mmCIF file of C-alpha atoms in Angstrom:
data_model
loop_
_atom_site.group_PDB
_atom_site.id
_atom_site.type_symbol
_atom_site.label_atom_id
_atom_site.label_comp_id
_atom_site.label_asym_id
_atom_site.label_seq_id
_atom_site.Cartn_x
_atom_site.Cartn_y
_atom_site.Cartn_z
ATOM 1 C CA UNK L 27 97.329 91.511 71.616
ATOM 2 C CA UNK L 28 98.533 88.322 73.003
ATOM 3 C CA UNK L 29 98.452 87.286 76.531
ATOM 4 C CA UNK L 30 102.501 87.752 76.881
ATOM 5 C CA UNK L 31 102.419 91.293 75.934
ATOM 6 C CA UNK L 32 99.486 91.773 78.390
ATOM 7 C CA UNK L 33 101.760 90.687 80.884
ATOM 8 C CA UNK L 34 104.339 92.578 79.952
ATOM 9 C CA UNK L 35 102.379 96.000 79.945
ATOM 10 C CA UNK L 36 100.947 94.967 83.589
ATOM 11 C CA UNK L 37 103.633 94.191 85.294
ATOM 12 C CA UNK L 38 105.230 97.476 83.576
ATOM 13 C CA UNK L 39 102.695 99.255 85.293
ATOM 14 C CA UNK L 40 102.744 97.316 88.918
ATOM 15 C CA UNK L 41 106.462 98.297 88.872
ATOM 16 C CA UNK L 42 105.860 101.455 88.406
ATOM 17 C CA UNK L 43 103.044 101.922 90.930
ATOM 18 C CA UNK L 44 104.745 100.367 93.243
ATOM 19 C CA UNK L 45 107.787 102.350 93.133
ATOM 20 C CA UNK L 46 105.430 105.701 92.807
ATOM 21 C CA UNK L 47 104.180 104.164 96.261
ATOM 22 C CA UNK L 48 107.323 103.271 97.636
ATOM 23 C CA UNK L 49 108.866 107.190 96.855
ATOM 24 C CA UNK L 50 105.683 108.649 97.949
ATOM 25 C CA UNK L 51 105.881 107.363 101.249
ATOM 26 C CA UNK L 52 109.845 107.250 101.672
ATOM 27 C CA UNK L 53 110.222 110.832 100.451
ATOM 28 C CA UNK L 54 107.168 112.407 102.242
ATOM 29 C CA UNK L 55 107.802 114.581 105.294
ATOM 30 C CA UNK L 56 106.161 117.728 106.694
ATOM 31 C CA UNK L 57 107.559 119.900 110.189
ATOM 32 C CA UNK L 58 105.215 121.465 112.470
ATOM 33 C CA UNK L 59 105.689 124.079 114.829
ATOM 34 C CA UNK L 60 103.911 122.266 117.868
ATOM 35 C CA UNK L 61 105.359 124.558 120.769
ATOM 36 C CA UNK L 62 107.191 127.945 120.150
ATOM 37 C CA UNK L 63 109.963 126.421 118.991
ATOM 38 C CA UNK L 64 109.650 122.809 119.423
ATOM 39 C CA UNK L 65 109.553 121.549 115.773
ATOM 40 C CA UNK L 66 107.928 117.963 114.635
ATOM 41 C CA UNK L 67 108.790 116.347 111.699
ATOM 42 C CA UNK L 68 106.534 113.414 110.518
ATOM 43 C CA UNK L 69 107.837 111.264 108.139
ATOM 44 C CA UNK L 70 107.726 107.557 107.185
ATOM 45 C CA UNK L 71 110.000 106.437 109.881
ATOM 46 C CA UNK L 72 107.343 107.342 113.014
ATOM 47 C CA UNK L 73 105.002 104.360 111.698
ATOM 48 C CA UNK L 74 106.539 100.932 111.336
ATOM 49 C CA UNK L 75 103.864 99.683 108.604
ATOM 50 C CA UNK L 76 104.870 102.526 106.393
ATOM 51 C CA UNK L 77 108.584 101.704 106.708
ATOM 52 C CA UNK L 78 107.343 97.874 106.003
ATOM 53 C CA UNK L 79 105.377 99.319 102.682
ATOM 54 C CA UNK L 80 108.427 100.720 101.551
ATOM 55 C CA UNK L 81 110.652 98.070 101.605
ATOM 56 C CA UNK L 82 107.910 95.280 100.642
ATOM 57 C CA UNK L 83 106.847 97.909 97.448
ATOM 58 C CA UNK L 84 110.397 98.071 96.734
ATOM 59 C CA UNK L 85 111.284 94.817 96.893
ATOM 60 C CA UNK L 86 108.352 93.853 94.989
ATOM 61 C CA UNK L 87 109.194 96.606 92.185
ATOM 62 C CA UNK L 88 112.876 94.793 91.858
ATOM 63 C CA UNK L 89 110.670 91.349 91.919
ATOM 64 C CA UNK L 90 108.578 92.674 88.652
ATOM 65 C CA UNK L 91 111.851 94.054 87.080
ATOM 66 C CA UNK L 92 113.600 90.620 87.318
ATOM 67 C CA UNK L 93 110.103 88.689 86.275
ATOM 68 C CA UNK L 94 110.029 91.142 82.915
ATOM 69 C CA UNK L 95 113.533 90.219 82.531
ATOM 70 C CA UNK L 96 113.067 86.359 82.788
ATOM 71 C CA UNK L 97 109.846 86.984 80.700
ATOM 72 C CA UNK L 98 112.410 88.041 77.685
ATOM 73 C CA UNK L 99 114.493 84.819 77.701
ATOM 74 C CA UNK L 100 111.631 81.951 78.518
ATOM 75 C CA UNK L 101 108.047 83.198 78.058
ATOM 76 C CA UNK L 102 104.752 83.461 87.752
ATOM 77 C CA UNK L 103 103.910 86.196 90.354
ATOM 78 C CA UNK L 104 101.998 84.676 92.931
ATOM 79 C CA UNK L 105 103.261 85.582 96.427
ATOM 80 C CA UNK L 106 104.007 89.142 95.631
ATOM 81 C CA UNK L 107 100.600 90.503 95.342
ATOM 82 C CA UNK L 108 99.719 88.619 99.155
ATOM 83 C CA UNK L 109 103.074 90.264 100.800
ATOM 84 C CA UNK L 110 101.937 93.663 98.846
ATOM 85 C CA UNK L 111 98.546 93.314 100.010
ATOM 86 C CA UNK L 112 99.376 92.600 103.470
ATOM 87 C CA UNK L 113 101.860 95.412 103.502
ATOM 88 C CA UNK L 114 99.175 97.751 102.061
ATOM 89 C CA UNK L 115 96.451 96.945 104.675
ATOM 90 C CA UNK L 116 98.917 96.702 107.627
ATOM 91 C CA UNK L 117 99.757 100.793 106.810
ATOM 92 C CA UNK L 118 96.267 101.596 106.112
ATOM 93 C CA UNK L 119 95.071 100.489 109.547
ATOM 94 C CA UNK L 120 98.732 102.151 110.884
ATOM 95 C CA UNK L 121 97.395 105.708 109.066
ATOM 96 C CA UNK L 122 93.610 104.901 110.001
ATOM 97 C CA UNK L 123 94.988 105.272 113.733
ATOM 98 C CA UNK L 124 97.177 108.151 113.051
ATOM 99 C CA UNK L 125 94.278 110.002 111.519
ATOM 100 C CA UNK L 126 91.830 109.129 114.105
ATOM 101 C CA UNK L 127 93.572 108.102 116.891
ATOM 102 C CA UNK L 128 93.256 105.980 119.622
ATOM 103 C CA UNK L 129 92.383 107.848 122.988
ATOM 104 C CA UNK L 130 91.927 104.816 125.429
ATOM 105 C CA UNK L 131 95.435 103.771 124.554
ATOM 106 C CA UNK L 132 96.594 107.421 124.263
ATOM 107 C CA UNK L 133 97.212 107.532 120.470
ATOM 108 C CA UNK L 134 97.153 111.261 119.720
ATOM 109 C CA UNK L 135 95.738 111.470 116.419
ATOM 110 C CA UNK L 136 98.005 113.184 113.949
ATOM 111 C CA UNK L 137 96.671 114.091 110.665
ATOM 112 C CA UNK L 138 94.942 117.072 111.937
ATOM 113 C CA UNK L 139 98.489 118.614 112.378
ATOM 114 C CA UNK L 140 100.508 117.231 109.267
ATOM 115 C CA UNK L 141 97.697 117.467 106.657
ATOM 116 C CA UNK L 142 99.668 117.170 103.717
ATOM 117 C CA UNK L 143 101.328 114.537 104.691
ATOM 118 C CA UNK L 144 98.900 112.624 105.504
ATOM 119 C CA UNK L 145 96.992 113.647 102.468
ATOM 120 C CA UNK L 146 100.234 112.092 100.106
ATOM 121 C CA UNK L 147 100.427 109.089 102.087
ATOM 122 C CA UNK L 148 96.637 108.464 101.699
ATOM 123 C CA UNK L 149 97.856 108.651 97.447
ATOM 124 C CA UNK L 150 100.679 106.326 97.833
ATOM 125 C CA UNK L 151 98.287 104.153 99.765
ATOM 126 C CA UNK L 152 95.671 104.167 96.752
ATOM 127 C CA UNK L 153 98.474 103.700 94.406
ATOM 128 C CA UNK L 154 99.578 100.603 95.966
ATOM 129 C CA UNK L 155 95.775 99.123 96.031
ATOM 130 C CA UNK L 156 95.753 100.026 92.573
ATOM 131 C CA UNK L 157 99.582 98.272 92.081
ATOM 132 C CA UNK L 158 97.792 95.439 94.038
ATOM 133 C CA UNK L 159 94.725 94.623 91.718
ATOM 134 C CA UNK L 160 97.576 94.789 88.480
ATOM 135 C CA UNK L 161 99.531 92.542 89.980
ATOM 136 C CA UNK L 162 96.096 90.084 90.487
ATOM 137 C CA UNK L 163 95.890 90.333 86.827
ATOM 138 C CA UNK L 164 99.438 89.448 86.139
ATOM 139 C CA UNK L 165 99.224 86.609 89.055
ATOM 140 C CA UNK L 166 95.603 85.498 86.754
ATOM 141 C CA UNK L 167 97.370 85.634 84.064
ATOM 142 C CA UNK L 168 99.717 82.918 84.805
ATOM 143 C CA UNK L 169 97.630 80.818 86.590
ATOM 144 C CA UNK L 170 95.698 80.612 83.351
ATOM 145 C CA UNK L 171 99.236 80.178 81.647
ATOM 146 C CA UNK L 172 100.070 76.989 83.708
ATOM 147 C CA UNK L 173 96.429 75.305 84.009
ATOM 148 C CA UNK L 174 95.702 75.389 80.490
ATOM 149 C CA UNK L 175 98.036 72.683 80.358
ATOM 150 C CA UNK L 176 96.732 70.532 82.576
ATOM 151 C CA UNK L 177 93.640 68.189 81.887
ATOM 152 C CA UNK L 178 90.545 68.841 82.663
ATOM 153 C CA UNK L 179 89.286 65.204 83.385
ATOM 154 C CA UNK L 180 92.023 63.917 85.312
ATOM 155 C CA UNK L 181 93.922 65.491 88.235
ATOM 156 C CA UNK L 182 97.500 67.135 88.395
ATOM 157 C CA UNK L 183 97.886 65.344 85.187
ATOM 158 C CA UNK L 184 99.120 67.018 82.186
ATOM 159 C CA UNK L 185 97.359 67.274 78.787
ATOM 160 C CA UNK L 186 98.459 64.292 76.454
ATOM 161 C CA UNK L 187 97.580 66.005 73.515
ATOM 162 C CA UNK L 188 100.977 66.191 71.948
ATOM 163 C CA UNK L 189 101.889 62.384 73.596
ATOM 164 C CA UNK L 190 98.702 61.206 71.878
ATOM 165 C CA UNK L 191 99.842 62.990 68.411
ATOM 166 C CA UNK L 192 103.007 61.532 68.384
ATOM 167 C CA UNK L 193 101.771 58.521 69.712
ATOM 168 C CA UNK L 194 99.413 58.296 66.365
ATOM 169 C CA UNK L 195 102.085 59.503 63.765
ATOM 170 C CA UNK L 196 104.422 56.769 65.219
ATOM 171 C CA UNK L 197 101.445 53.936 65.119
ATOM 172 C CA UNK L 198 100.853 55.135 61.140
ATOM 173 C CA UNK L 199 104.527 54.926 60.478
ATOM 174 C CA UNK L 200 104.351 51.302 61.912
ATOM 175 C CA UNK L 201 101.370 50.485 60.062
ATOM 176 C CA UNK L 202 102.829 51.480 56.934
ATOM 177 C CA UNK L 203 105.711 49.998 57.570
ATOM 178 C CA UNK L 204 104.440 46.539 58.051
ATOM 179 C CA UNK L 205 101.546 46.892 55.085
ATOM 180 C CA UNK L 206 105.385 48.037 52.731
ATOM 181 C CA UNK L 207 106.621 44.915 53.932
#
């Protein structure tokens, strides 16, 4: 299997982590009867770094899309898998909080009430590590792509293998140009 096709099938699945993240979290909600007939509903909205992961896992699904597109007319994610990383870690410490709480600050810890939705928001979370190490690979994957075609021996200079080829088939063309005349 060559290395564009690996690509391919990564990013394939990144984008479709990510957006099994991103509907995870957006769709999830559970209501609570806390008092009588006070009702709580706990959704994504209550916890800004879930309403960042969201938007940054959508945004880097529609990323992925367009990169699978581009890959089908010319055969690079690099900052995606950093802003989905950081988006990632920012709502697990946001959830780590809601599930333990923080009593000197007065965080009421809330995952003892909405279990379930805590429990799919924990997936989703895994999910988007999980979209986060594929999109590594993919981000490997091109870095190897670019710096194979630089050399080795000299920096930010590119491989004169095909300048040197040429450069030889034009010097024998002279050659025997000069020994035919």
């Amino acid at each position: 299997m060559d290395i564009v096709r690996v690509e391919f099938l990564l990013r394939l699945l990144a984008i479709l982590l990510l957006v099994l993240t991103a509907c995870l979290v957006g769709f999830d909600s559970q209501t609570k009867v806390v008092f009588l007939t006070v009702q709580i509903k706990a959704n994504f909205k209550y916890l800004g770094a879930l309403s960042v992961l969201v938007w940054i896992d959508a945004a880097a699904a529609i990323y992925n899309v367009l990169q699978l597109l581009r890959c089908f007319f010319i055969a690079t994610s690099k900052v995606v898998v950093y802003i989905v990383f950081a988006a990632n870690s920012a709502a697990i410490e946001a959830s780590a909080i809601a599930l333990i709480g923080i009593k000197s600050l007065q965080w009421m810890k809330i995952c003892n009430r909405f279990t379930r939705f805590c429990i799919q928001i924990g997936a989703a979370l895994i999910l988007g590590y999980i979209a986060v190490l594929i999109l590594f690979l993919v981000s490997s994957i091109s870095a190897f792509q670019l710096f194979r075609l630089y050399s080795p021996k000299h920096f930010l200079k590119l491989k004169t293998k095909l300048i040197d080829d040429s450069y030889v088939v034009h010097q024998n063309v002279l050659q025997n140009d000069l020994q035919n005349n």
